CSV table of C-alpha atoms and ligand atoms in Angstrom, one decimal:
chain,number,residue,atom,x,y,z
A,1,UNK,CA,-14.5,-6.0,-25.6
A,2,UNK,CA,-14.4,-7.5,-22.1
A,3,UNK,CA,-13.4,-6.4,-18.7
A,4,UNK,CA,-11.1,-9.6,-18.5
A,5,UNK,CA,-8.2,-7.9,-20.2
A,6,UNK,CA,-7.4,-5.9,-17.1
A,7,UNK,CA,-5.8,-7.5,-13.7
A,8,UNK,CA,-7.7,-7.2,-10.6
A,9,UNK,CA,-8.3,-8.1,-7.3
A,10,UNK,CA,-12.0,-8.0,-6.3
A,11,UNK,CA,-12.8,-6.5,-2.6
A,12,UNK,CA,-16.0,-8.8,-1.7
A,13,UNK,CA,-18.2,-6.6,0.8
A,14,UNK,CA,-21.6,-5.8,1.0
A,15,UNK,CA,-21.5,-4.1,-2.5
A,16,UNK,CA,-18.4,-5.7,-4.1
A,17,UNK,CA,-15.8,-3.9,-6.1
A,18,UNK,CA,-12.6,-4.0,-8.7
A,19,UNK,CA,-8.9,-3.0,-7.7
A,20,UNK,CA,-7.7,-3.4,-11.1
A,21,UNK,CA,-3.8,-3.3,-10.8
A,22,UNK,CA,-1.7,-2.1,-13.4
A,23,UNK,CA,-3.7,-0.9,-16.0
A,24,UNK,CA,-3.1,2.7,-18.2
A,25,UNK,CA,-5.1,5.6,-16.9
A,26,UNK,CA,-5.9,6.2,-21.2
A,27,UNK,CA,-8.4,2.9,-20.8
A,28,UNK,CA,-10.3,4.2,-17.7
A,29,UNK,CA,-12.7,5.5,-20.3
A,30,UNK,CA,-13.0,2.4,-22.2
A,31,UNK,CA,-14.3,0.5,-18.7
A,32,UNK,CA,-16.6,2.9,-17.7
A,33,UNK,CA,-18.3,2.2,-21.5
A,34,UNK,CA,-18.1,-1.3,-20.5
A,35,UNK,CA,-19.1,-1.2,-17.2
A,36,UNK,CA,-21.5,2.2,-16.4
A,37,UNK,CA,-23.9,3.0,-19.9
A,38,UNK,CA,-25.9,5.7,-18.2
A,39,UNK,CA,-22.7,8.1,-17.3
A,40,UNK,CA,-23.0,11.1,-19.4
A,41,UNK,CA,-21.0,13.7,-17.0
A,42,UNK,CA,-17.8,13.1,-15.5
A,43,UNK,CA,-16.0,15.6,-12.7
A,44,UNK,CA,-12.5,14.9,-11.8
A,45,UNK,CA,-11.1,16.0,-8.8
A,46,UNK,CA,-6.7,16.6,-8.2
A,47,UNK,CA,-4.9,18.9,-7.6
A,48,UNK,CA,-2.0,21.2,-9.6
A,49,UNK,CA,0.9,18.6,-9.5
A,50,UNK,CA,-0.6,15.3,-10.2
A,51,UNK,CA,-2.8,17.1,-13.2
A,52,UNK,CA,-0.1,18.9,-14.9
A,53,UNK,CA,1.6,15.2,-15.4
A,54,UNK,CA,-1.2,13.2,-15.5
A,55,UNK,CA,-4.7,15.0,-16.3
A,56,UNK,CA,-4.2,14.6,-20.3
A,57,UNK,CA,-3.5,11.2,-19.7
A,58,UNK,CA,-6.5,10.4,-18.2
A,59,UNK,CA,-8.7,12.5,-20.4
A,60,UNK,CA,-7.5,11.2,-24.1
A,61,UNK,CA,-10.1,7.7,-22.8
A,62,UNK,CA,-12.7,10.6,-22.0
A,63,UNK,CA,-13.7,12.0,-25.3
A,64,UNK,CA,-17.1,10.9,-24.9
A,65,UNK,CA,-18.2,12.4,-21.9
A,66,UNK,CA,-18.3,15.8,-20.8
A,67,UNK,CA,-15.7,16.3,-18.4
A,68,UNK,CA,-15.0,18.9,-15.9
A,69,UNK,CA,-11.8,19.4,-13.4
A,70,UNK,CA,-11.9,20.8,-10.2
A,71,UNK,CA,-8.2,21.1,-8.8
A,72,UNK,CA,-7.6,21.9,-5.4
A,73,UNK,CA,-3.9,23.0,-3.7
A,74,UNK,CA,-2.1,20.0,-2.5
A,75,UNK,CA,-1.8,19.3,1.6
A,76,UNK,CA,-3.0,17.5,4.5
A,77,UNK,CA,-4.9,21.0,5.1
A,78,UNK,CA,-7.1,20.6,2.2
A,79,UNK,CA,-9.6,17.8,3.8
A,80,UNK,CA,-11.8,20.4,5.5
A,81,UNK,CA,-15.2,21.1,5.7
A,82,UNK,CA,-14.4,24.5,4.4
A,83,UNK,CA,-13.0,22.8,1.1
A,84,UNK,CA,-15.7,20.2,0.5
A,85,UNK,CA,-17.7,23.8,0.7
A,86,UNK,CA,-16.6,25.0,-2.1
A,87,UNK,CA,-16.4,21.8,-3.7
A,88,UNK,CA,-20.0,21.9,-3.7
A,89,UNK,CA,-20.3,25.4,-5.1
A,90,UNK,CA,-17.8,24.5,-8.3
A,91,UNK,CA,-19.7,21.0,-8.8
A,92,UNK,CA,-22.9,23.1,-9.2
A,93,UNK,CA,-22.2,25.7,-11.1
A,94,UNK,CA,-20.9,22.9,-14.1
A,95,UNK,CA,-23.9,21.4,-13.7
A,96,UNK,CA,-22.9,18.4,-11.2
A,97,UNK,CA,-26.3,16.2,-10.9
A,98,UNK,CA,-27.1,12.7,-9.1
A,99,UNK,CA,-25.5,10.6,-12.2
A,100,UNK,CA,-22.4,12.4,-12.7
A,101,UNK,CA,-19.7,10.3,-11.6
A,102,UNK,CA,-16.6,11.6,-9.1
A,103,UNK,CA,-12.6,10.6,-10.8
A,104,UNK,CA,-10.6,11.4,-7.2
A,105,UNK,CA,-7.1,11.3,-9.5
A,106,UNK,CA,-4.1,11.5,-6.6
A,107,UNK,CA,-2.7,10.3,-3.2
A,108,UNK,CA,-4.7,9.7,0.0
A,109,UNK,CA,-5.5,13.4,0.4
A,110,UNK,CA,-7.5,13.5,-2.9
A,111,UNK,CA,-9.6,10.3,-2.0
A,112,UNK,CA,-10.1,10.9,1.4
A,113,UNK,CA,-11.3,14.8,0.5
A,114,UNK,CA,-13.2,13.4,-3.3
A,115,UNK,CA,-14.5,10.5,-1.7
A,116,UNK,CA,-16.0,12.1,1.1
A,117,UNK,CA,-17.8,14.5,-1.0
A,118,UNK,CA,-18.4,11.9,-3.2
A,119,UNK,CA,-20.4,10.3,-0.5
A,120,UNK,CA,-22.3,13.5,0.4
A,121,UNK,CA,-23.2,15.4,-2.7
A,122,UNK,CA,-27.0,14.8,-3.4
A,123,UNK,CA,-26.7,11.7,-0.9
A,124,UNK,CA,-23.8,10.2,-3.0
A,125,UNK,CA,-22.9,10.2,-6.2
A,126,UNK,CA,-20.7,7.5,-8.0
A,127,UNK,CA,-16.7,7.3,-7.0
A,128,UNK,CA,-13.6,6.0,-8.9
A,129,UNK,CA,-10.7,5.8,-7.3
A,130,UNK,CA,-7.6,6.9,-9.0
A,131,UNK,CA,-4.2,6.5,-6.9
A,132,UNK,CA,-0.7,7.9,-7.7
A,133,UNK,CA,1.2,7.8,-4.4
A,134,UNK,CA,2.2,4.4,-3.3
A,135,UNK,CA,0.5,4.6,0.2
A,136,UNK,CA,-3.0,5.1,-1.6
A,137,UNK,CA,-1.9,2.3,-4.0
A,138,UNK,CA,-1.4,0.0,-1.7
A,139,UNK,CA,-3.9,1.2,1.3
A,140,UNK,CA,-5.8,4.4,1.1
A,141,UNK,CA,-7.9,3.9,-2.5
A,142,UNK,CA,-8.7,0.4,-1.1
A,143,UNK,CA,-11.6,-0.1,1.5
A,144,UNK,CA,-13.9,2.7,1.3
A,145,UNK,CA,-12.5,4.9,4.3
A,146,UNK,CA,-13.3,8.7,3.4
A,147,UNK,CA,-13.1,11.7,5.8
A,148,UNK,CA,-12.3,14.9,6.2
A,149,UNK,CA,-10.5,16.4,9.5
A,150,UNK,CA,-11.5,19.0,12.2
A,151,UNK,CA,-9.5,21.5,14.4
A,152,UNK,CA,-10.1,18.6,16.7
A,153,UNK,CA,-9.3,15.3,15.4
A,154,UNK,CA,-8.1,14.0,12.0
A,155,UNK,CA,-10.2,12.1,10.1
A,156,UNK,CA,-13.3,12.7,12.9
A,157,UNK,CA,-15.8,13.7,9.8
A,158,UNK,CA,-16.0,10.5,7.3
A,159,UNK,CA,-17.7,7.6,5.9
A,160,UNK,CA,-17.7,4.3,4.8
A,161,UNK,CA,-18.3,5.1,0.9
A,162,UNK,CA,-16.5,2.5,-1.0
A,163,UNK,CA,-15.7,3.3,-4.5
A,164,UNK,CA,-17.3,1.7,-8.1
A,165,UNK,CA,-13.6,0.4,-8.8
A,166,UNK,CA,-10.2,1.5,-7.8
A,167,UNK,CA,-8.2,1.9,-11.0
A,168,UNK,CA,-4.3,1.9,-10.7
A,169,UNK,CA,-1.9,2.7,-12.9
A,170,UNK,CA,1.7,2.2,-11.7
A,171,UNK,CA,3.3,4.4,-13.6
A,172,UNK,CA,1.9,7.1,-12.2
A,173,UNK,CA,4.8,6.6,-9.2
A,174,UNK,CA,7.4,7.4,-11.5
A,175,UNK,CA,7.0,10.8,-10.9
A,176,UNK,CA,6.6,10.4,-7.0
A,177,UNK,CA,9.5,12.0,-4.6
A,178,UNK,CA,11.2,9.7,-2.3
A,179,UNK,CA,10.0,10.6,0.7
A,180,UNK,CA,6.1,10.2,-0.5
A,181,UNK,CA,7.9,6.3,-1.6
A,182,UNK,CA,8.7,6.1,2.3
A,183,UNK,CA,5.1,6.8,3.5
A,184,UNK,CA,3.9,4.1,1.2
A,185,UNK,CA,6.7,1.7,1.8
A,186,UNK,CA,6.2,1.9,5.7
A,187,UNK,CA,2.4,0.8,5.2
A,188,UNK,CA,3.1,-2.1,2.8
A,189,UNK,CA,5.9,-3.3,5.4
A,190,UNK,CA,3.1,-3.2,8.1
A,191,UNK,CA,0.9,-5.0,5.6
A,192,UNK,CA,3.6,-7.6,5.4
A,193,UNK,CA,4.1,-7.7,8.8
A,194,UNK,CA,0.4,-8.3,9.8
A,195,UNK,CA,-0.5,-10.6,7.4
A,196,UNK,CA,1.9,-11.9,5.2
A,197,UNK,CA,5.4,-13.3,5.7
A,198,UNK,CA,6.7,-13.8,2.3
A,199,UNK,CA,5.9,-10.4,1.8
A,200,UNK,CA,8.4,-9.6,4.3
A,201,UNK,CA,11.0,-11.6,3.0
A,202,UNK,CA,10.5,-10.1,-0.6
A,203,UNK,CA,11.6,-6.7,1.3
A,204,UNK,CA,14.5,-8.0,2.4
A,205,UNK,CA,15.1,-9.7,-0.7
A,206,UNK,CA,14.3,-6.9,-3.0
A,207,UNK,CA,15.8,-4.3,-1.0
A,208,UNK,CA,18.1,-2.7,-4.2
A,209,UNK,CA,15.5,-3.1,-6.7
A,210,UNK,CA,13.0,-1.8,-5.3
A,211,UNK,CA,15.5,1.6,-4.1
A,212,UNK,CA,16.1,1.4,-7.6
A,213,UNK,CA,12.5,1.7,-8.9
A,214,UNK,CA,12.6,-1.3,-10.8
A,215,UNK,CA,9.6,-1.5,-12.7
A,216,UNK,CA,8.9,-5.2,-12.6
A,217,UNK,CA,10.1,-5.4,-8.4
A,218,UNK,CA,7.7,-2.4,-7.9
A,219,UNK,CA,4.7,-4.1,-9.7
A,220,UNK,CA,4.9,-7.3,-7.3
A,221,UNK,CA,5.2,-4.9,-4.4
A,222,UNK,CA,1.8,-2.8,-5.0
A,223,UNK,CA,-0.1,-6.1,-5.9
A,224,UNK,CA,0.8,-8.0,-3.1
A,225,UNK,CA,0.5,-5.5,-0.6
A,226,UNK,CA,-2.8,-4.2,-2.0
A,227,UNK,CA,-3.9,-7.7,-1.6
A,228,UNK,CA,-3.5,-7.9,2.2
A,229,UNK,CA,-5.4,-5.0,2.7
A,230,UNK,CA,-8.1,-6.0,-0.1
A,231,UNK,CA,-8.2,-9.6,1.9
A,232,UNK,CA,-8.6,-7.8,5.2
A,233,UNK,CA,-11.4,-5.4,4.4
A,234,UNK,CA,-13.2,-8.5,2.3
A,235,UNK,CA,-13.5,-9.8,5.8
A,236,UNK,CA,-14.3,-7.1,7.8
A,237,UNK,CA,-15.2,-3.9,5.8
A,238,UNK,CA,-16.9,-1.5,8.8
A,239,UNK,CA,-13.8,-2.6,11.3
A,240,UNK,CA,-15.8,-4.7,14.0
A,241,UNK,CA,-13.0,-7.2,13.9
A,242,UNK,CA,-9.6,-7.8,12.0
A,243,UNK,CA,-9.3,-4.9,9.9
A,244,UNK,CA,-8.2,-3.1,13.3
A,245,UNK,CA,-5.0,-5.3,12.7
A,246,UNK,CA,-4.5,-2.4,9.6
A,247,UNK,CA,-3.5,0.0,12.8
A,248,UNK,CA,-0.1,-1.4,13.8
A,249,UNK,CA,2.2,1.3,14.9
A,250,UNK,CA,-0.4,3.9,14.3
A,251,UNK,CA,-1.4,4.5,17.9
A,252,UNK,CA,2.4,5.2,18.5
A,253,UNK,CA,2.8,6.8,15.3
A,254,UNK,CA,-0.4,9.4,15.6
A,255,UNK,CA,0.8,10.3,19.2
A,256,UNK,CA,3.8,11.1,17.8
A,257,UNK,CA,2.9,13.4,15.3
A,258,UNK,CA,0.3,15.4,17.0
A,259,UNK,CA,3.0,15.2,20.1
A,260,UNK,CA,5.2,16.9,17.4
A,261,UNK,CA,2.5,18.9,15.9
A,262,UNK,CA,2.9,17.3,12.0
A,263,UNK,CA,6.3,19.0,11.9
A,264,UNK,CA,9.3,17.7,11.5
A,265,UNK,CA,8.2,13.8,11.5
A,266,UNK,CA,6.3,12.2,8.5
A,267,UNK,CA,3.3,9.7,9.1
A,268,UNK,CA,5.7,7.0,7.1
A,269,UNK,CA,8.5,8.0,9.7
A,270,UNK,CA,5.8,7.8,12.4
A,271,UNK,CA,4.3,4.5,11.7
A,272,UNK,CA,8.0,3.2,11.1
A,273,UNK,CA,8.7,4.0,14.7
A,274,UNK,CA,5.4,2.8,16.2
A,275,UNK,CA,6.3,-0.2,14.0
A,276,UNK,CA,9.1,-0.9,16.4
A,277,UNK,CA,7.9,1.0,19.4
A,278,UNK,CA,5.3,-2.4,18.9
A,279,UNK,CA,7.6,-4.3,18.5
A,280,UNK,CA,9.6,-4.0,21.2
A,281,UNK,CA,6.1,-4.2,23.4
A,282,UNK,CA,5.0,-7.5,22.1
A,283,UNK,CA,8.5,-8.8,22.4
A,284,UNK,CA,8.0,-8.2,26.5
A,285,UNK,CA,4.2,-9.9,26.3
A,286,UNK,CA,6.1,-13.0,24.8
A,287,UNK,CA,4.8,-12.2,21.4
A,288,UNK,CA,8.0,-12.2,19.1
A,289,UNK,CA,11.7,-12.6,20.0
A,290,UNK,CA,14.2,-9.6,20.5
A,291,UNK,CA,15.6,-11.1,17.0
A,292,UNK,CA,12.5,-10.7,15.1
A,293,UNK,CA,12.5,-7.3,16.8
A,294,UNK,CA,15.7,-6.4,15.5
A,295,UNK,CA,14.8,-8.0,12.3
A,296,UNK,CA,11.9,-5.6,11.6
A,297,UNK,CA,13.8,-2.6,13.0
A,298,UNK,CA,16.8,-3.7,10.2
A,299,UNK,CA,14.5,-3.4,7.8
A,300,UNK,CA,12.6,-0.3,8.8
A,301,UNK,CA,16.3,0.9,8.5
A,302,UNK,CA,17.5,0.0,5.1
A,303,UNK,CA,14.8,1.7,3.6
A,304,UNK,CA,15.7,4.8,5.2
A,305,UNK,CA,12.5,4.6,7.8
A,306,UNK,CA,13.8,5.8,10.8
A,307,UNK,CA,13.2,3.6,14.4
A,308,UNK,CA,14.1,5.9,17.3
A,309,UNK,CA,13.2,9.2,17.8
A,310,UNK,CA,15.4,11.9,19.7
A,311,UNK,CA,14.4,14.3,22.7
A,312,UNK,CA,11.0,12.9,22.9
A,313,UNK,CA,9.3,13.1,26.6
A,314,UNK,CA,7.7,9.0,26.8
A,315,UNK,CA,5.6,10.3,29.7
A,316,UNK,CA,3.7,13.0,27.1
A,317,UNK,CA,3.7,10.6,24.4
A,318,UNK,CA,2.0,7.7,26.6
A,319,UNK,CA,-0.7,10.6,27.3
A,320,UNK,CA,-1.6,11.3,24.0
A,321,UNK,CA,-2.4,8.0,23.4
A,322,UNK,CA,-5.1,8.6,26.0
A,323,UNK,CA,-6.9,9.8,22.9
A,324,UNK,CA,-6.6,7.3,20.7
A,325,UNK,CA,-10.0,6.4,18.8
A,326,UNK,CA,-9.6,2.4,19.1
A,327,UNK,CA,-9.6,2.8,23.2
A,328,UNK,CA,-12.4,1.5,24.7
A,329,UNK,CA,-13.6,2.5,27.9
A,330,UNK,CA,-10.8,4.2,29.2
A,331,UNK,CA,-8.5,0.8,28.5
A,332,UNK,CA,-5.8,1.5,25.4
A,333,UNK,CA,-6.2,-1.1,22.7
A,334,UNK,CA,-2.7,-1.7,21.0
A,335,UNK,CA,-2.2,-3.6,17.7
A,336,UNK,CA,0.7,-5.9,18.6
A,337,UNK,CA,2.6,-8.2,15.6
A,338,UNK,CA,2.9,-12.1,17.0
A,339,UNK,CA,6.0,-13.1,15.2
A,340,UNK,CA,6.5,-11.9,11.4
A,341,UNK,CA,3.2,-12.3,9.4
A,342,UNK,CA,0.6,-12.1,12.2
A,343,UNK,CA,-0.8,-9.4,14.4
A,344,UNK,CA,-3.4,-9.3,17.4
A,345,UNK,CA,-5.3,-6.9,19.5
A,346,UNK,CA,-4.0,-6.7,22.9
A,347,UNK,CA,-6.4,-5.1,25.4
A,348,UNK,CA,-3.8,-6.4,28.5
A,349,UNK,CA,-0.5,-4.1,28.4
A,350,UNK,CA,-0.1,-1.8,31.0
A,351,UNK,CA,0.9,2.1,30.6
A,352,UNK,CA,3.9,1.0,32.5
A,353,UNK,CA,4.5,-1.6,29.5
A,354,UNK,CA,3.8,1.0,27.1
A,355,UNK,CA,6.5,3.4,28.8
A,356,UNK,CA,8.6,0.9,28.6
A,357,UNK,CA,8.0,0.4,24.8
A,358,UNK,CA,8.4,4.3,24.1
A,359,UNK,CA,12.0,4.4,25.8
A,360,UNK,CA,13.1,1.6,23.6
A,361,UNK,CA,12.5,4.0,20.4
A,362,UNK,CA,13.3,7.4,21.9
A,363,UNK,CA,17.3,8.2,21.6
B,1,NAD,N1,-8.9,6.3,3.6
B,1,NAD,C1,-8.0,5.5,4.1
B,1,NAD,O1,-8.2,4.3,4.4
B,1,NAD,C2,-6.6,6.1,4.4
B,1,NAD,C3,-5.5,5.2,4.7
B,1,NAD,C4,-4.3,5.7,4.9
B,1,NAD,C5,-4.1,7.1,4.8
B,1,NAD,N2,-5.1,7.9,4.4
B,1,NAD,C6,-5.0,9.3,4.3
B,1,NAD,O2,-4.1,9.5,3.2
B,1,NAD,C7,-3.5,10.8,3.3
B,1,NAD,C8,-2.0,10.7,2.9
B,1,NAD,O3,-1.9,10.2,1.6
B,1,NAD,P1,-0.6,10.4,0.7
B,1,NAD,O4,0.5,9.9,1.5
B,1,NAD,O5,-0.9,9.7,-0.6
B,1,NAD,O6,-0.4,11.9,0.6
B,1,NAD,P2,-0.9,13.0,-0.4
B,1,NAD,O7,-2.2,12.7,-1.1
B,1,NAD,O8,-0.8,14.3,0.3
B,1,NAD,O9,0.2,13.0,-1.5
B,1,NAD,C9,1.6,13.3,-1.2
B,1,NAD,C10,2.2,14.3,-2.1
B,1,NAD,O10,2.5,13.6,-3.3
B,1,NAD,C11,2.1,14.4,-4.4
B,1,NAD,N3,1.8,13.4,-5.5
B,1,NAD,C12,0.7,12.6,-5.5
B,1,NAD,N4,0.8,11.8,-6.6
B,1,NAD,C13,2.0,12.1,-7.2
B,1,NAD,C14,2.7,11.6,-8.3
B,1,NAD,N5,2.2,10.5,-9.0
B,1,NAD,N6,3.9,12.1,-8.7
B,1,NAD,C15,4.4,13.2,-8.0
B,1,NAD,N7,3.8,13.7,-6.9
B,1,NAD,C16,2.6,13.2,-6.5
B,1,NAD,C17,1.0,15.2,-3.9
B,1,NAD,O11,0.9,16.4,-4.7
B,1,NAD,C18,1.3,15.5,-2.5
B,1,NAD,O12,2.1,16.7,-2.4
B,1,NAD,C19,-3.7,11.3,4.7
B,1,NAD,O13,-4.7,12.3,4.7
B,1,NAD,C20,-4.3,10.1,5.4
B,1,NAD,O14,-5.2,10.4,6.4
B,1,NAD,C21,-6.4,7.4,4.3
């Protein structure tokens, strides 16, 4: 047996790591044989929706170990202090020690909330990540960001804990609704968009396959996109440097949906129209033309990501980006794409700019 029989990308960092892609969640158990001798005690954390489809999937490669489940209810709401809490009471009481290793089987929610407990348990205990939304497919599992929120900021309580492998099976998106495709599908057009042209063009190529889930289309789509992000954090895992380029249309996006209180828009929806509220800004610093502008926006479109906004106030939505955690020293730091397939970091535009910007996307 060798681990060469499943595909993967390798995220090179100060500890390096395995994104296999599209391998079957029933061999999981067959590389942690391979790979980890010394795992005796396994604890898998989900919650209700992804285990009832995909938990006994997952277990038939785990008849060796002894397993435990802990399922949390599914929400945003979930990554809380108060629930990594009780996290740590159910670990103990079956017996959780230093050498059991953490499955987080589920979308960004469960990684973020397993991985950060992952990372704090006893000092840190081993991680795998286990996606089955698209967006932690093809961003989330990959790079080692974990966190939990606080009443005053989301994401403010995290690490840097990357995992012992990410392990992705892409049939588990079969099942996914979609809207949860949307959220996904904005992130790997902002991958495309930052890093990779052809990507881009495959979108617009692919546009009805993909709408139709085909299973070949949707393959290609998860490994490239996974692959910008792998490439980006191999360069710059602790984001000192390019891996802020990952942020495109998110501080227009997260202004937005606190401005709307997480009702009523979607972080997909929201990064789609920071995607062109971006847009539109680099097209006045010279960056891109106003046809590569409509050119993203057309394709934000056909996917059913929507690129305006109505009854929005720009002058509110300029101030909560005030609180942005990429600002430095009082000067907003914007993510801007140069053309189709590049990004940079603009320290220069102007709140007057940005106005400008958030007028262009608010109807
Ligand atoms: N760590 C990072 O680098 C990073 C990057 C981006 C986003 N995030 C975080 O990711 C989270 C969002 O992740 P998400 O979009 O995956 O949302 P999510 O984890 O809430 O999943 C969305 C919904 O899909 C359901 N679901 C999951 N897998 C399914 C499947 N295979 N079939 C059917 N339903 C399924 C879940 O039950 C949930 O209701 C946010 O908390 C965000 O902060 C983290």
């Amino acid at each position: 047996m060798s681990l060469e029989k499943w595909p993967k990308i390798d995220v090179k960092a100060d500890r390096s790591y395995p994104v296999f892609l599209g391998v079957s969640l029933e061999e999981l158990g067959e590389f942690l044989h391979l790979q980890f001798e010394d795992v005796e005690h396994i604890l898998i954390i989900s919650h209700q929706v992804v285990a009832d489809v995909y938990l006994d999937r997952l277990q038939k490669g785990l008849l060796d170990y002894r397993v435990n489940q802990i399922i949390v209810p599914a929400g945003e709401q979930e990554k809380s202090l108060e629930r990594i809490s009780q996290l740590t009471r159910a670990a103990l009481e079956c017996e959780t020690d230093r050498k059991t290793l953490v499955i987080a089987l589920g979308g960004g929610v469960i990684g973020d909330l397993a991985g950060f407990f992952a990372s704090v348990f006893m000092r840190g205990i081993r991680l795998i990540q286990v996606p089955t939304t698209l967006l932690a497919q093809v961003d989330s599992s990959v790079g080692g960001k974990v966190a939990v929120n606080h009443p005053l900021g989301k994401n403010i309580i995290g690490a840097f804990y990357p995992p012992l492998a990410v392990w992705t099976d892409f049939s588990t998106l079969d099942s996914l609704p979609w809207e949860e495709v949307e959220n996904g599908l904005a992130e790997s057009i902002k991958h495309a968009l930052i890093a990779d042209r052809s990507l881009f063009e495959f979108f617009e190529n692919e546009e009805e396959r993909i709408k139709e889930r085909e299973k070949s289309i949707w393959s290609e789509m998860v490994v490239r996109s996974s692959a910008v992000k792998v490439n980006i954090v191999s360069q710059d895992e602790r984001e000192q440097g390019v891996r802020a380029l990952l942020n495109l249309g998110h501080s227009f996006g997260h202004a937005l949906e606190t401005e709307m209180n997480y009702r009523g828009v979607t972080h997909g929806q929201g990064v789609s129209i920071g995607i062109a509220a971006a847009s539109h800004l680099a097209n006045a610093k010279g960056l891109m033309t106003i046809a590569e502008v409509d050119r993203i926006k057309q394709l934000l479109n056909r996917f059913g990501l929507p690129i305006m906004i109505p009854g929005q106030d720009p002058r509110a939505l300029l101030e909560r980006m005030q609180a942005d955690k990429k600002n430095q020293g009082g000067r907003k730091i914007l993510i801007l794409p140069k053309g189709i397939g590049q990004a940079v970091v603009s320290r220069e535009c102007t709140d007057q700019e940005i106005l400008a910007a958030w007028k262009q996307v608010i109807s």
